């Protein structure tokens, strides 16, 4: 047998609970190698450095333009 909730949650209880459901802002830090703004705990997107050493090869981005 399925268990049933003992009491109904009020609208205010439901809304208070759901008011805290949201995405957190991404924390940006300055790259120690090039100074560019980058996402923390990830390799820099412009130079590929992480933790003082090169960890990713960054290819120069090609801009796609419509003919
Ligand atoms: Zn960098």
mmCIF file of N, CA and C and ligand atoms in Angstrom:
data_model
loop_
_atom_site.group_PDB
_atom_site.id
_atom_site.type_symbol
_atom_site.label_atom_id
_atom_site.label_comp_id
_atom_site.label_asym_id
_atom_site.label_seq_id
_atom_site.Cartn_x
_atom_site.Cartn_y
_atom_site.Cartn_z
ATOM 1 N N UNK A 1 0.836 -1.205 0.000
ATOM 2 C CA UNK A 1 0.000 0.000 0.000
ATOM 3 C C UNK A 1 0.864 1.245 0.000
ATOM 4 N N UNK A 2 0.443 2.183 -0.801
ATOM 5 C CA UNK A 2 1.220 3.430 -0.887
ATOM 6 C C UNK A 2 0.940 4.307 0.322
ATOM 7 N N UNK A 3 2.004 4.946 0.818
ATOM 8 C CA UNK A 3 1.814 5.847 1.962
ATOM 9 C C UNK A 3 1.292 7.190 1.474
ATOM 10 N N UNK A 4 0.410 7.732 2.258
ATOM 11 C CA UNK A 4 -0.224 9.009 1.884
ATOM 12 C C UNK A 4 0.319 10.126 2.755
ATOM 13 N N UNK A 5 0.401 11.327 2.218
ATOM 14 C CA UNK A 5 0.808 12.453 3.071
ATOM 15 C C UNK A 5 -0.241 12.704 4.153
ATOM 16 N N UNK A 6 0.242 12.968 5.369
ATOM 17 C CA UNK A 6 -0.676 13.099 6.503
ATOM 18 C C UNK A 6 -1.501 14.376 6.422
ATOM 19 N N UNK A 7 -0.804 15.460 6.008
ATOM 20 C CA UNK A 7 -1.510 16.750 5.907
ATOM 21 C C UNK A 7 -1.169 17.417 4.589
ATOM 22 N N UNK A 8 -2.099 18.176 4.090
ATOM 23 C CA UNK A 8 -1.891 18.936 2.875
ATOM 24 C C UNK A 8 -0.962 20.112 3.166
ATOM 25 N N UNK A 9 0.022 20.353 2.244
ATOM 26 C CA UNK A 9 0.893 21.518 2.409
ATOM 27 C C UNK A 9 0.161 22.754 1.902
ATOM 28 N N UNK A 10 0.272 23.836 2.653
ATOM 29 C CA UNK A 10 -0.416 25.067 2.265
ATOM 30 C C UNK A 10 0.236 25.695 1.039
ATOM 31 N N UNK A 11 -0.472 26.602 0.384
ATOM 32 C CA UNK A 11 0.065 27.312 -0.786
ATOM 33 C C UNK A 11 1.321 28.076 -0.400
ATOM 34 N N UNK A 12 1.302 28.684 0.803
ATOM 35 C CA UNK A 12 2.458 29.463 1.255
ATOM 36 C C UNK A 12 3.673 28.565 1.460
ATOM 37 N N UNK A 13 3.455 27.374 2.022
ATOM 38 C CA UNK A 13 4.556 26.427 2.220
ATOM 39 C C UNK A 13 5.167 26.038 0.877
ATOM 40 N N UNK A 14 4.304 25.745 -0.085
ATOM 41 C CA UNK A 14 4.747 25.347 -1.415
ATOM 42 C C UNK A 14 5.522 26.484 -2.083
ATOM 43 N N UNK A 15 4.973 27.695 -1.986
ATOM 44 C CA UNK A 15 5.600 28.838 -2.651
ATOM 45 C C UNK A 15 6.916 29.224 -1.985
ATOM 46 N N UNK A 16 6.976 29.096 -0.664
ATOM 47 C CA UNK A 16 8.225 29.401 0.055
ATOM 48 C C UNK A 16 9.315 28.425 -0.359
ATOM 49 N N UNK A 17 8.947 27.144 -0.468
ATOM 50 C CA UNK A 17 9.917 26.130 -0.872
ATOM 51 C C UNK A 17 10.419 26.412 -2.289
ATOM 52 N N UNK A 18 9.511 26.744 -3.191
ATOM 53 C CA UNK A 18 9.891 26.927 -4.587
ATOM 54 C C UNK A 18 10.584 28.262 -4.849
ATOM 55 N N UNK A 19 10.468 29.206 -3.919
ATOM 56 C CA UNK A 19 11.112 30.508 -4.095
ATOM 57 C C UNK A 19 12.631 30.383 -4.079
ATOM 58 N N UNK A 20 13.143 29.308 -3.467
ATOM 59 C CA UNK A 20 14.601 29.155 -3.371
ATOM 60 C C UNK A 20 15.174 28.330 -4.514
ATOM 61 N N UNK A 21 14.306 27.870 -5.434
ATOM 62 C CA UNK A 21 14.781 27.070 -6.566
ATOM 63 C C UNK A 21 15.180 28.016 -7.696
ATOM 64 N N UNK A 22 16.463 28.165 -7.913
ATOM 65 C CA UNK A 22 16.949 29.015 -8.997
ATOM 66 C C UNK A 22 18.376 28.639 -9.319
ATOM 67 N N UNK A 23 18.855 29.073 -10.459
ATOM 68 C CA UNK A 23 20.224 28.816 -10.864
ATOM 69 C C UNK A 23 21.157 29.802 -10.171
ATOM 70 N N UNK A 24 22.311 29.316 -9.780
ATOM 71 C CA UNK A 24 23.315 30.185 -9.167
ATOM 72 C C UNK A 24 24.135 30.870 -10.261
ATOM 73 N N UNK A 25 24.560 32.080 -9.979
ATOM 74 C CA UNK A 25 25.365 32.815 -10.941
ATOM 75 C C UNK A 25 26.744 32.158 -11.065
ATOM 76 N N UNK A 26 27.274 32.138 -12.294
ATOM 77 C CA UNK A 26 28.601 31.551 -12.532
ATOM 78 C C UNK A 26 29.649 32.497 -11.947
ATOM 79 N N UNK A 27 30.565 31.928 -11.136
ATOM 80 C CA UNK A 27 31.607 32.773 -10.547
ATOM 81 C C UNK A 27 32.790 32.861 -11.501
ATOM 82 N N UNK A 28 33.109 34.086 -11.916
ATOM 83 C CA UNK A 28 34.206 34.319 -12.845
ATOM 84 C C UNK A 28 35.435 34.787 -12.083
ATOM 85 N N UNK A 29 36.592 34.303 -12.496
ATOM 86 C CA UNK A 29 37.862 34.746 -11.908
ATOM 87 C C UNK A 29 38.781 35.205 -13.041
ATOM 88 N N UNK A 30 39.773 36.018 -12.696
ATOM 89 C CA UNK A 30 40.738 36.455 -13.696
ATOM 90 C C UNK A 30 41.813 35.380 -13.871
ATOM 91 N N UNK A 31 42.131 35.052 -15.128
ATOM 92 C CA UNK A 31 43.162 34.062 -15.439
ATOM 93 C C UNK A 31 44.520 34.578 -14.956
ATOM 94 N N UNK A 32 45.290 33.693 -14.293
ATOM 95 C CA UNK A 32 46.597 34.124 -13.777
ATOM 96 C C UNK A 32 47.609 34.267 -14.898
ATOM 97 N N UNK A 33 47.337 33.635 -16.047
ATOM 98 C CA UNK A 33 48.282 33.689 -17.163
ATOM 99 C C UNK A 33 48.025 34.887 -18.066
ATOM 100 N N UNK A 34 46.763 35.055 -18.495
ATOM 101 C CA UNK A 34 46.486 36.115 -19.466
ATOM 102 C C UNK A 34 45.592 37.210 -18.902
ATOM 103 N N UNK A 35 44.987 36.986 -17.733
ATOM 104 C CA UNK A 35 44.176 38.039 -17.128
ATOM 105 C C UNK A 35 42.749 38.093 -17.625
ATOM 106 N N UNK A 36 42.411 37.182 -18.526
ATOM 107 C CA UNK A 36 41.052 37.146 -19.078
ATOM 108 C C UNK A 36 40.079 36.591 -18.034
ATOM 109 N N UNK A 37 38.827 37.034 -18.088
ATOM 110 C CA UNK A 37 37.795 36.480 -17.205
ATOM 111 C C UNK A 37 37.522 35.036 -17.606
ATOM 112 N N UNK A 38 37.548 34.125 -16.622
ATOM 113 C CA UNK A 38 37.334 32.712 -16.932
ATOM 114 C C UNK A 38 36.523 32.051 -15.812
ATOM 115 N N UNK A 39 35.873 30.942 -16.126
ATOM 116 C CA UNK A 39 35.076 30.221 -15.142
ATOM 117 C C UNK A 39 36.028 29.527 -14.169
ATOM 118 N N UNK A 40 35.766 29.635 -12.854
ATOM 119 C CA UNK A 40 36.663 29.052 -11.866
ATOM 120 C C UNK A 40 36.636 27.527 -11.939
ATOM 121 N N UNK A 41 37.758 26.899 -11.601
ATOM 122 C CA UNK A 41 37.957 25.449 -11.632
ATOM 123 C C UNK A 41 37.842 24.862 -13.030
ATOM 124 N N UNK A 42 38.095 25.701 -14.035
ATOM 125 C CA UNK A 42 38.127 25.227 -15.418
ATOM 126 C C UNK A 42 39.289 25.886 -16.139
ATOM 127 N N UNK A 43 39.804 25.199 -17.178
ATOM 128 C CA UNK A 43 40.890 25.764 -17.961
ATOM 129 C C UNK A 43 40.423 27.045 -18.643
ATOM 130 N N UNK A 44 41.351 28.008 -18.736
ATOM 131 C CA UNK A 44 41.029 29.291 -19.360
ATOM 132 C C UNK A 44 40.639 29.068 -20.815
ATOM 133 N N UNK A 45 39.597 29.739 -21.265
ATOM 134 C CA UNK A 45 39.108 29.530 -22.625
ATOM 135 C C UNK A 45 39.916 30.284 -23.668
ATOM 136 N N UNK A 46 40.702 31.248 -23.233
ATOM 137 C CA UNK A 46 41.459 32.003 -24.222
ATOM 138 C C UNK A 46 42.899 31.526 -24.338
ATOM 139 N N UNK A 47 43.513 31.003 -23.237
ATOM 140 C CA UNK A 47 44.907 30.563 -23.331
ATOM 141 C C UNK A 47 45.085 29.087 -22.968
ATOM 142 N N UNK A 48 44.106 28.444 -22.340
ATOM 143 C CA UNK A 48 44.191 27.012 -22.033
ATOM 144 C C UNK A 48 44.966 26.674 -20.778
ATOM 145 N N UNK A 49 45.304 27.687 -19.967
ATOM 146 C CA UNK A 49 46.067 27.429 -18.753
ATOM 147 C C UNK A 49 45.142 27.092 -17.596
ATOM 148 N N UNK A 50 45.594 26.176 -16.736
ATOM 149 C CA UNK A 50 44.886 25.872 -15.502
ATOM 150 C C UNK A 50 45.905 25.475 -14.451
ATOM 151 N N UNK A 51 45.875 26.092 -13.295
ATOM 152 C CA UNK A 51 46.800 25.774 -12.204
ATOM 153 C C UNK A 51 48.244 26.063 -12.558
ATOM 154 N N UNK A 52 48.476 27.105 -13.358
ATOM 155 C CA UNK A 52 49.835 27.513 -13.677
ATOM 156 C C UNK A 52 50.485 26.746 -14.809
ATOM 157 N N UNK A 53 49.778 25.797 -15.418
ATOM 158 C CA UNK A 53 50.357 25.079 -16.557
ATOM 159 C C UNK A 53 49.322 24.889 -17.657
ATOM 160 N N UNK A 54 49.834 24.693 -18.872
ATOM 161 C CA UNK A 54 48.942 24.550 -20.017
ATOM 162 C C UNK A 54 48.265 23.189 -19.958
ATOM 163 N N UNK A 55 46.948 23.165 -19.957
ATOM 164 C CA UNK A 55 46.242 21.898 -19.835
ATOM 165 C C UNK A 55 45.320 21.627 -21.011
ATOM 166 N N UNK A 56 45.068 22.631 -21.831
ATOM 167 C CA UNK A 56 44.168 22.420 -22.962
ATOM 168 C C UNK A 56 44.681 23.213 -24.155
ATOM 169 N N UNK A 57 44.553 22.625 -25.329
ATOM 170 C CA UNK A 57 44.934 23.329 -26.549
ATOM 171 C C UNK A 57 43.733 24.116 -27.046
ATOM 172 N N UNK A 58 43.895 25.413 -27.120
ATOM 173 C CA UNK A 58 42.816 26.274 -27.578
ATOM 174 C C UNK A 58 43.098 26.664 -29.022
ATOM 175 N N UNK A 59 42.158 26.289 -29.876
ATOM 176 C CA UNK A 59 42.283 26.693 -31.273
ATOM 177 C C UNK A 59 41.617 28.041 -31.457
ATOM 178 N N UNK A 60 42.202 28.880 -32.300
ATOM 179 C CA UNK A 60 41.549 30.169 -32.543
ATOM 180 C C UNK A 60 40.184 29.963 -33.179
ATOM 181 N N UNK A 61 39.183 30.636 -32.611
ATOM 182 C CA UNK A 61 37.825 30.423 -33.084
ATOM 183 C C UNK A 61 37.598 31.091 -34.432
ATOM 184 N N UNK A 62 36.987 30.345 -35.337
ATOM 185 C CA UNK A 62 36.674 30.862 -36.666
ATOM 186 C C UNK A 62 35.242 31.374 -36.649
ATOM 187 N N UNK A 63 35.099 32.619 -37.007
ATOM 188 C CA UNK A 63 33.763 33.193 -37.027
ATOM 189 C C UNK A 63 33.035 32.788 -38.309
ATOM 190 N N UNK A 64 31.821 32.282 -38.151
ATOM 191 C CA UNK A 64 31.028 31.857 -39.309
ATOM 192 C C UNK A 64 30.185 33.042 -39.773
ATOM 193 N N UNK A 65 30.426 33.432 -40.993
ATOM 194 C CA UNK A 65 29.653 34.545 -41.534
ATOM 195 C C UNK A 65 28.817 34.056 -42.699
ATOM 196 N N UNK A 66 27.656 34.605 -42.812
ATOM 197 C CA UNK A 66 26.765 34.210 -43.900
ATOM 198 C C UNK A 66 27.163 34.905 -45.194
ATOM 199 N N UNK A 67 27.107 34.135 -46.290
ATOM 200 C CA UNK A 67 27.474 34.701 -47.591
ATOM 201 C C UNK A 67 26.352 35.576 -48.132
HETATM 202 ZN ZN1 LIG B 1 44.142 32.621 -19.747
#
